[in-house]
């Protein structure tokens, strides 16, 4: 049995221990809105900025973080096994290379003969990042009615389909990025004027902010403290429970890892783009067959939605590292997993071509 399956078993065991410990704590926590306090101008808070730019939707009717025991089942596949699936859901993690992969999917759809659906093509208006229980059910029903083979892609948090239909268990795909790099990229991406077109804009001073000053001065936008509720990278893998946005929640980290092992045969890494390409093409050939050959002659498909920005100063970097510790833990976990997958593919002789060193993100 492959090393990844062993890793999955250990992860399930560890996750259950963490659940057992945390399930003893009170679930009646007060939602700490302190981190969404007004930052400089009246009537504008960090929550305002996120909601008005469609980044966050907080619902009172959210799924529970505690899963049903029968749903804690790791994905039963060998690291070199081709995944045969008719539904692939790409819940794009922001600023992690997802726009680039989206462009690949657009090109590959007619070549590999699969349907591609984005949120604007569904019957779910204003598709949210975070779904209530009712919206999760609507989403599952929409996917059930969609043509196959299918790739659905949009920015949103993981949904466990088995809660609503035990027979429907699609394959999931996503990418991760080094957390500090992602934090900085997202900070400056939100300040692109084009994404505010047609929307009420924050005060002018907000657009001129510098990320290092924001962090070092404890600006509410960059003040991420344990117990605060903010979208993190792990939220995309944990799900829609409120705790999945709670900074420092080990239970959310455990569930994110468990969901990766149970539902995501491939999680790419922006900093390991070549390895990501190999895993996608060889483990999900139904959708990504021919991707490396195509990219070797089509470099223009790289760096979609690129976002150049100033570097983070050293002292600010150290401060961000402390508050993004769980995202860093998840990132290292995914890096190790992907590296092992590609290593197993080499050893199994399934990888017939070397990874092209000419291909880079």
Short mmCIF file of C-alpha atoms in Angstrom, two decimals:
data_model
loop_
_atom_site.label_atom_id
_atom_site.label_comp_id
_atom_site.label_asym_id
_atom_site.label_seq_id
_atom_site.Cartn_x
_atom_site.Cartn_y
_atom_site.Cartn_z
CA UNK A 1 0.00 0.00 0.00
CA UNK A 2 1.34 3.42 -0.96
CA UNK A 3 2.92 5.82 1.47
CA UNK A 4 0.16 8.37 0.88
CA UNK A 5 -2.53 5.93 1.99
CA UNK A 6 -0.54 5.32 5.19
CA UNK A 7 -0.28 9.07 5.66
CA UNK A 8 -4.05 9.33 5.19
CA UNK A 9 -4.66 6.73 7.89
CA UNK A 10 -2.42 8.55 10.35
CA UNK A 11 -4.15 11.80 9.51
CA UNK A 12 -7.59 10.36 10.23
CA UNK A 13 -6.35 9.01 13.57
CA UNK A 14 -4.80 12.36 14.50
CA UNK A 15 -7.90 14.27 13.38
CA UNK A 16 -10.18 12.13 15.53
CA UNK A 17 -7.98 12.79 18.57
CA UNK A 18 -8.24 16.55 17.94
CA UNK A 19 -12.03 16.29 17.48
CA UNK A 20 -12.35 14.37 20.71
CA UNK A 21 -10.44 17.08 22.54
CA UNK A 22 -12.21 20.07 20.99
CA UNK A 23 -15.70 18.59 21.09
CA UNK A 24 -15.56 19.03 24.87
CA UNK A 25 -15.37 22.83 24.49
CA UNK A 26 -18.43 25.03 24.40
CA UNK A 27 -19.91 25.73 20.98
CA UNK A 28 -21.66 28.89 22.21
CA UNK A 29 -18.85 31.21 21.28
CA UNK A 30 -19.41 34.92 20.81
CA UNK A 31 -18.61 36.08 17.28
CA UNK A 32 -15.74 38.57 17.87
CA UNK A 33 -16.37 41.42 15.47
CA UNK A 34 -13.48 43.42 16.99
CA UNK A 35 -11.37 42.65 13.94
CA UNK A 36 -13.97 44.30 11.75
CA UNK A 37 -13.92 47.65 13.58
CA UNK A 38 -13.88 50.88 11.59
CA UNK A 39 -10.32 51.49 10.44
CA UNK A 40 -10.17 55.17 9.57
CA UNK A 41 -13.37 56.55 8.08
CA UNK A 42 -16.91 56.50 9.52
CA UNK A 43 -19.18 53.74 8.22
CA UNK A 44 -16.40 51.73 6.58
CA UNK A 45 -15.06 48.60 8.27
CA UNK A 46 -13.01 45.65 7.06
CA UNK A 47 -16.23 43.63 6.94
CA UNK A 48 -17.79 46.34 4.77
CA UNK A 49 -14.90 46.12 2.33
CA UNK A 50 -15.09 42.34 2.11
CA UNK A 51 -18.88 42.14 1.81
CA UNK A 52 -19.26 45.01 -0.64
CA UNK A 53 -16.62 43.47 -2.86
CA UNK A 54 -18.32 40.05 -2.60
CA UNK A 55 -15.41 38.51 -0.68
CA UNK A 56 -17.38 37.40 2.38
CA UNK A 57 -20.95 36.39 3.09
CA UNK A 58 -21.61 35.53 6.72
CA UNK A 59 -24.76 33.47 7.25
CA UNK A 60 -26.42 32.60 10.58
CA UNK A 61 -27.53 29.27 9.11
CA UNK A 62 -24.18 27.51 8.71
CA UNK A 63 -23.12 23.90 8.64
CA UNK A 64 -21.69 22.32 11.78
CA UNK A 65 -17.97 21.75 11.99
CA UNK A 66 -18.58 18.36 13.62
CA UNK A 67 -18.90 15.77 10.81
CA UNK A 68 -21.00 12.65 10.97
CA UNK A 69 -18.71 9.70 11.84
CA UNK A 70 -19.63 7.82 8.66
CA UNK A 71 -18.26 10.69 6.59
CA UNK A 72 -14.73 10.41 8.02
CA UNK A 73 -13.42 8.16 5.26
CA UNK A 74 -10.10 8.90 3.51
CA UNK A 75 -9.97 8.73 -0.28
CA UNK A 76 -9.11 5.11 -1.12
CA UNK A 77 -6.61 5.47 -3.91
CA UNK A 78 -2.97 4.72 -4.50
CA UNK A 79 -0.76 7.76 -5.21
CA UNK A 80 -0.22 6.58 -8.79
CA UNK A 81 -3.84 5.60 -9.47
CA UNK A 82 -5.70 7.41 -12.24
CA UNK A 83 -8.88 8.93 -10.84
CA UNK A 84 -11.93 8.09 -12.94
CA UNK A 85 -14.50 10.77 -12.29
CA UNK A 86 -17.24 12.46 -14.26
CA UNK A 87 -17.51 15.50 -11.98
CA UNK A 88 -14.57 17.72 -11.02
CA UNK A 89 -15.19 20.70 -8.73
CA UNK A 90 -12.51 23.39 -8.69
CA UNK A 91 -13.27 25.65 -5.70
CA UNK A 92 -10.63 28.22 -6.54
CA UNK A 93 -8.46 29.44 -3.66
CA UNK A 94 -7.89 33.14 -4.23
CA UNK A 95 -4.45 34.34 -5.41
CA UNK A 96 -2.96 30.86 -5.67
CA UNK A 97 -2.73 30.42 -9.43
CA UNK A 98 -6.39 29.51 -9.85
CA UNK A 99 -6.98 31.94 -12.73
CA UNK A 100 -4.13 30.33 -14.66
CA UNK A 101 -5.60 26.85 -14.16
CA UNK A 102 -9.02 28.20 -15.12
CA UNK A 103 -7.55 29.29 -18.46
CA UNK A 104 -6.07 25.81 -18.96
CA UNK A 105 -9.47 24.26 -18.35
CA UNK A 106 -11.08 26.57 -20.90
CA UNK A 107 -8.56 25.45 -23.53
CA UNK A 108 -8.79 21.76 -22.64
CA UNK A 109 -12.60 21.54 -22.46
CA UNK A 110 -13.19 21.17 -26.23
CA UNK A 111 -10.06 19.05 -26.70
CA UNK A 112 -10.92 16.56 -23.97
CA UNK A 113 -14.68 16.84 -24.47
CA UNK A 114 -16.01 17.89 -21.12
CA UNK A 115 -18.47 20.57 -20.01
CA UNK A 116 -17.26 23.63 -18.11
CA UNK A 117 -19.59 25.59 -15.85
CA UNK A 118 -18.86 28.78 -13.93
CA UNK A 119 -21.06 30.30 -11.24
CA UNK A 120 -22.63 32.79 -13.66
CA UNK A 121 -23.95 29.86 -15.67
CA UNK A 122 -25.85 28.30 -12.76
CA UNK A 123 -29.27 29.04 -11.32
CA UNK A 124 -27.68 30.26 -8.10
CA UNK A 125 -27.66 34.10 -8.21
CA UNK A 126 -24.78 35.94 -6.51
CA UNK A 127 -22.85 32.73 -5.92
CA UNK A 128 -21.33 33.15 -2.43
CA UNK A 129 -17.92 32.16 -1.12
CA UNK A 130 -19.61 30.87 2.04
CA UNK A 131 -22.90 29.00 1.77
CA UNK A 132 -25.67 28.45 4.26
CA UNK A 133 -27.07 24.94 4.63
CA UNK A 134 -29.89 25.85 2.26
CA UNK A 135 -27.48 27.17 -0.38
CA UNK A 136 -25.31 24.06 -0.04
CA UNK A 137 -28.36 21.93 -0.83
CA UNK A 138 -29.22 24.12 -3.84
CA UNK A 139 -25.65 23.81 -5.09
CA UNK A 140 -25.65 20.01 -4.76
CA UNK A 141 -28.97 19.85 -6.64
CA UNK A 142 -27.57 22.08 -9.39
CA UNK A 143 -24.53 19.81 -9.87
CA UNK A 144 -26.79 16.72 -9.98
CA UNK A 145 -28.74 18.27 -12.88
CA UNK A 146 -25.65 19.38 -14.81
CA UNK A 147 -24.32 17.58 -17.91
CA UNK A 148 -21.32 15.28 -17.56
CA UNK A 149 -18.36 15.00 -17.75
CA UNK A 150 -18.26 18.31 -15.91
CA UNK A 151 -15.82 20.81 -14.43
CA UNK A 152 -17.45 23.38 -12.15
CA UNK A 153 -15.20 26.22 -11.01
CA UNK A 154 -15.65 29.23 -8.79
CA UNK A 155 -14.26 30.78 -5.60
CA UNK A 156 -16.09 29.09 -2.70
CA UNK A 157 -15.49 26.93 0.36
CA UNK A 158 -15.67 23.14 0.38
CA UNK A 159 -19.07 21.42 0.53
CA UNK A 160 -19.36 17.76 1.57
CA UNK A 161 -21.92 16.42 -0.92
CA UNK A 162 -22.44 13.27 1.13
CA UNK A 163 -24.38 15.26 3.70
CA UNK A 164 -27.07 15.77 1.07
CA UNK A 165 -26.69 12.83 -1.30
CA UNK A 166 -24.63 9.81 -0.17
CA UNK A 167 -24.42 8.59 -3.77
CA UNK A 168 -22.91 11.80 -5.12
CA UNK A 169 -19.26 12.27 -4.21
CA UNK A 170 -17.47 14.40 -6.84
CA UNK A 171 -13.73 14.85 -7.12
CA UNK A 172 -12.33 18.18 -5.93
CA UNK A 173 -9.36 20.23 -7.09
CA UNK A 174 -7.58 23.27 -5.68
CA UNK A 175 -4.19 24.92 -5.26
CA UNK A 176 -2.30 26.48 -2.37
CA UNK A 177 0.33 29.20 -2.20
CA UNK A 178 3.01 30.16 0.33
CA UNK A 179 0.83 31.96 2.91
CA UNK A 180 2.74 35.24 3.24
CA UNK A 181 3.03 35.61 -0.52
CA UNK A 182 -0.71 34.95 -0.83
CA UNK A 183 -1.51 37.44 1.96
CA UNK A 184 0.47 40.19 0.22
CA UNK A 185 -0.93 39.40 -3.21
CA UNK A 186 -4.49 39.49 -1.91
CA UNK A 187 -3.83 42.77 -0.06
CA UNK A 188 -2.80 44.53 -3.26
CA UNK A 189 -5.27 42.70 -5.51
CA UNK A 190 -8.15 44.16 -3.50
CA UNK A 191 -6.76 47.59 -4.33
CA UNK A 192 -7.04 47.19 -8.09
CA UNK A 193 -9.49 49.82 -9.25
CA UNK A 194 -10.97 47.56 -11.93
CA UNK A 195 -12.48 45.18 -9.38
CA UNK A 196 -14.38 48.09 -7.82
CA UNK A 197 -15.93 49.17 -11.12
CA UNK A 198 -19.63 49.78 -10.62
CA UNK A 199 -19.38 49.36 -6.84
CA UNK A 200 -19.27 51.74 -3.92
CA UNK A 201 -15.57 52.31 -3.25
CA UNK A 202 -13.74 52.55 0.09
CA UNK A 203 -12.11 55.88 0.97
CA UNK A 204 -9.24 56.99 -1.26
CA UNK A 205 -6.69 56.53 1.53
CA UNK A 206 -7.46 52.82 1.68
CA UNK A 207 -6.14 52.31 -1.86
CA UNK A 208 -2.80 53.93 -0.95
CA UNK A 209 -2.05 51.65 2.01
CA UNK A 210 1.32 49.89 2.26
CA UNK A 211 1.16 46.31 3.52
CA UNK A 212 4.21 46.54 5.80
CA UNK A 213 2.90 49.67 7.51
CA UNK A 214 -0.53 48.06 7.74
CA UNK A 215 0.93 45.05 9.59
CA UNK A 216 3.39 46.89 11.84
CA UNK A 217 0.86 49.55 12.86
CA UNK A 218 -1.78 46.94 13.82
CA UNK A 219 -4.21 48.31 11.28
CA UNK A 220 -7.46 46.31 11.72
CA UNK A 221 -7.22 45.13 8.11
CA UNK A 222 -3.89 43.42 8.79
CA UNK A 223 -4.43 42.58 12.45
CA UNK A 224 -5.13 38.85 12.39
CA UNK A 225 -5.26 37.50 15.92
CA UNK A 226 -6.19 34.17 17.41
CA UNK A 227 -9.94 33.94 17.78
CA UNK A 228 -10.66 36.45 15.02
CA UNK A 229 -12.82 35.30 12.13
CA UNK A 230 -11.17 35.83 8.76
CA UNK A 231 -10.96 33.85 5.57
CA UNK A 232 -7.78 31.79 5.51
CA UNK A 233 -6.30 29.47 2.93
CA UNK A 234 -7.43 26.47 4.97
CA UNK A 235 -11.03 27.75 4.85
CA UNK A 236 -11.32 26.58 1.23
CA UNK A 237 -10.66 23.01 2.38
CA UNK A 238 -12.39 23.13 5.79
CA UNK A 239 -15.80 24.32 4.63
CA UNK A 240 -18.61 26.70 5.57
CA UNK A 241 -18.73 26.24 9.33
CA UNK A 242 -17.97 29.47 11.15
CA UNK A 243 -15.01 27.84 12.88
CA UNK A 244 -13.36 27.30 9.49
CA UNK A 245 -12.66 31.04 9.50
CA UNK A 246 -11.51 31.20 13.11
CA UNK A 247 -7.82 32.08 13.33
CA UNK A 248 -5.91 29.50 15.38
CA UNK A 249 -8.64 26.84 15.39
CA UNK A 250 -6.80 23.49 15.29
CA UNK A 251 -10.03 21.67 14.67
CA UNK A 252 -10.48 23.61 11.42
CA UNK A 253 -6.94 22.70 10.36
CA UNK A 254 -7.57 19.02 11.10
CA UNK A 255 -10.77 19.03 9.06
CA UNK A 256 -9.07 20.82 6.17
CA UNK A 257 -6.38 18.11 6.02
CA UNK A 258 -8.95 15.36 6.35
CA UNK A 259 -11.02 16.80 3.50
CA UNK A 260 -7.92 16.99 1.32
CA UNK A 261 -7.22 13.31 1.94
CA UNK A 262 -10.88 12.38 1.44
CA UNK A 263 -11.88 14.48 -1.56
CA UNK A 264 -8.88 16.11 -3.30
CA UNK A 265 -6.71 13.57 -5.15
CA UNK A 266 -4.63 16.52 -6.38
CA UNK A 267 -3.94 19.78 -4.59
CA UNK A 268 -1.49 21.84 -6.60
CA UNK A 269 1.17 24.17 -5.23
CA UNK A 270 1.90 27.47 -6.95
CA UNK A 271 5.60 27.23 -6.09
CA UNK A 272 5.72 23.67 -7.48
CA UNK A 273 4.04 24.33 -10.79
CA UNK A 274 5.86 21.67 -12.78
CA UNK A 275 4.99 18.98 -10.24
CA UNK A 276 1.41 20.22 -10.22
CA UNK A 277 1.20 19.82 -13.99
CA UNK A 278 2.47 16.25 -13.78
CA UNK A 279 -0.02 15.29 -11.08
CA UNK A 280 -2.95 16.87 -12.91
CA UNK A 281 -2.23 15.21 -16.24
CA UNK A 282 -1.45 11.74 -14.91
CA UNK A 283 -3.94 11.50 -12.05
CA UNK A 284 -6.84 13.40 -13.67
CA UNK A 285 -6.35 12.63 -17.39
CA UNK A 286 -10.09 12.84 -18.14
CA UNK A 287 -9.75 16.61 -17.84
CA UNK A 288 -6.04 17.44 -18.09
CA UNK A 289 -4.79 15.09 -20.82
CA UNK A 290 -2.21 16.90 -22.97
CA UNK A 291 -1.77 19.88 -20.65
CA UNK A 292 2.04 19.76 -20.51
CA UNK A 293 2.41 19.42 -24.25
CA UNK A 294 0.01 22.30 -24.81
CA UNK A 295 1.77 24.61 -22.34
CA UNK A 296 5.16 23.88 -23.87
CA UNK A 297 3.99 25.83 -26.92
CA UNK A 298 1.58 28.27 -25.24
CA UNK A 299 3.44 30.23 -22.58
CA UNK A 300 0.83 32.99 -22.83
CA UNK A 301 -1.49 30.89 -20.64
CA UNK A 302 0.78 31.41 -17.66
CA UNK A 303 0.44 34.11 -15.01
CA UNK A 304 -3.20 34.95 -15.59
CA UNK A 305 -4.35 37.76 -13.29
CA UNK A 306 -0.74 38.53 -12.31
CA UNK A 307 -0.43 41.01 -9.45
CA UNK A 308 3.02 42.66 -9.04
CA UNK A 309 3.42 44.37 -5.67
CA UNK A 310 6.07 45.61 -3.21
CA UNK A 311 7.86 43.09 -0.99
CA UNK A 312 6.89 42.75 2.65
CA UNK A 313 9.46 44.26 5.03
CA UNK A 314 11.32 41.79 7.26
CA UNK A 315 9.73 42.81 10.58
CA UNK A 316 6.26 42.73 9.09
CA UNK A 317 7.02 39.36 7.53
CA UNK A 318 7.95 37.89 10.91
CA UNK A 319 4.73 39.21 12.42
CA UNK A 320 2.58 37.74 9.63
CA UNK A 321 4.33 34.39 9.97
CA UNK A 322 3.13 34.05 13.55
CA UNK A 323 -0.53 34.72 12.77
CA UNK A 324 -0.59 32.52 9.66
CA UNK A 325 0.93 29.51 11.42
CA UNK A 326 -1.97 27.15 10.64
CA UNK A 327 -2.04 28.15 6.98
CA UNK A 328 1.71 27.50 6.90
CA UNK A 329 1.12 24.07 8.45
CA UNK A 330 -1.45 23.25 5.75
CA UNK A 331 0.86 24.54 3.02
CA UNK A 332 3.74 22.32 4.15
CA UNK A 333 1.39 19.35 4.37
CA UNK A 334 0.21 19.87 0.78
CA UNK A 335 3.78 20.40 -0.49
CA UNK A 336 4.91 17.12 1.08
CA UNK A 337 1.88 15.31 -0.31
CA UNK A 338 2.38 16.58 -3.87
CA UNK A 339 6.11 15.84 -3.79
CA UNK A 340 5.40 12.27 -2.68
CA UNK A 341 2.80 11.83 -5.39
CA UNK A 342 5.22 12.84 -8.13
CA UNK A 343 7.95 10.70 -6.58
CA UNK A 344 5.61 7.68 -6.62
CA UNK A 345 4.75 8.41 -10.25
CA UNK A 346 8.44 8.31 -11.13
CA UNK A 347 8.96 5.06 -9.25
CA UNK A 348 5.93 3.44 -10.86
CA UNK A 349 7.33 4.35 -14.28
CA UNK A 350 4.01 5.95 -15.09
CA UNK A 351 5.79 9.24 -15.65
CA UNK A 352 7.30 8.63 -19.08
CA UNK A 353 8.51 12.15 -19.72
CA UNK A 354 10.69 14.26 -17.48
CA UNK A 355 9.17 17.38 -16.05
CA UNK A 356 9.94 20.13 -18.53
CA UNK A 357 12.27 22.67 -16.99
CA UNK A 358 11.20 25.12 -19.66
CA UNK A 359 7.72 25.39 -18.17
CA UNK A 360 7.41 27.80 -15.26
CA UNK A 361 4.55 29.75 -13.67
#
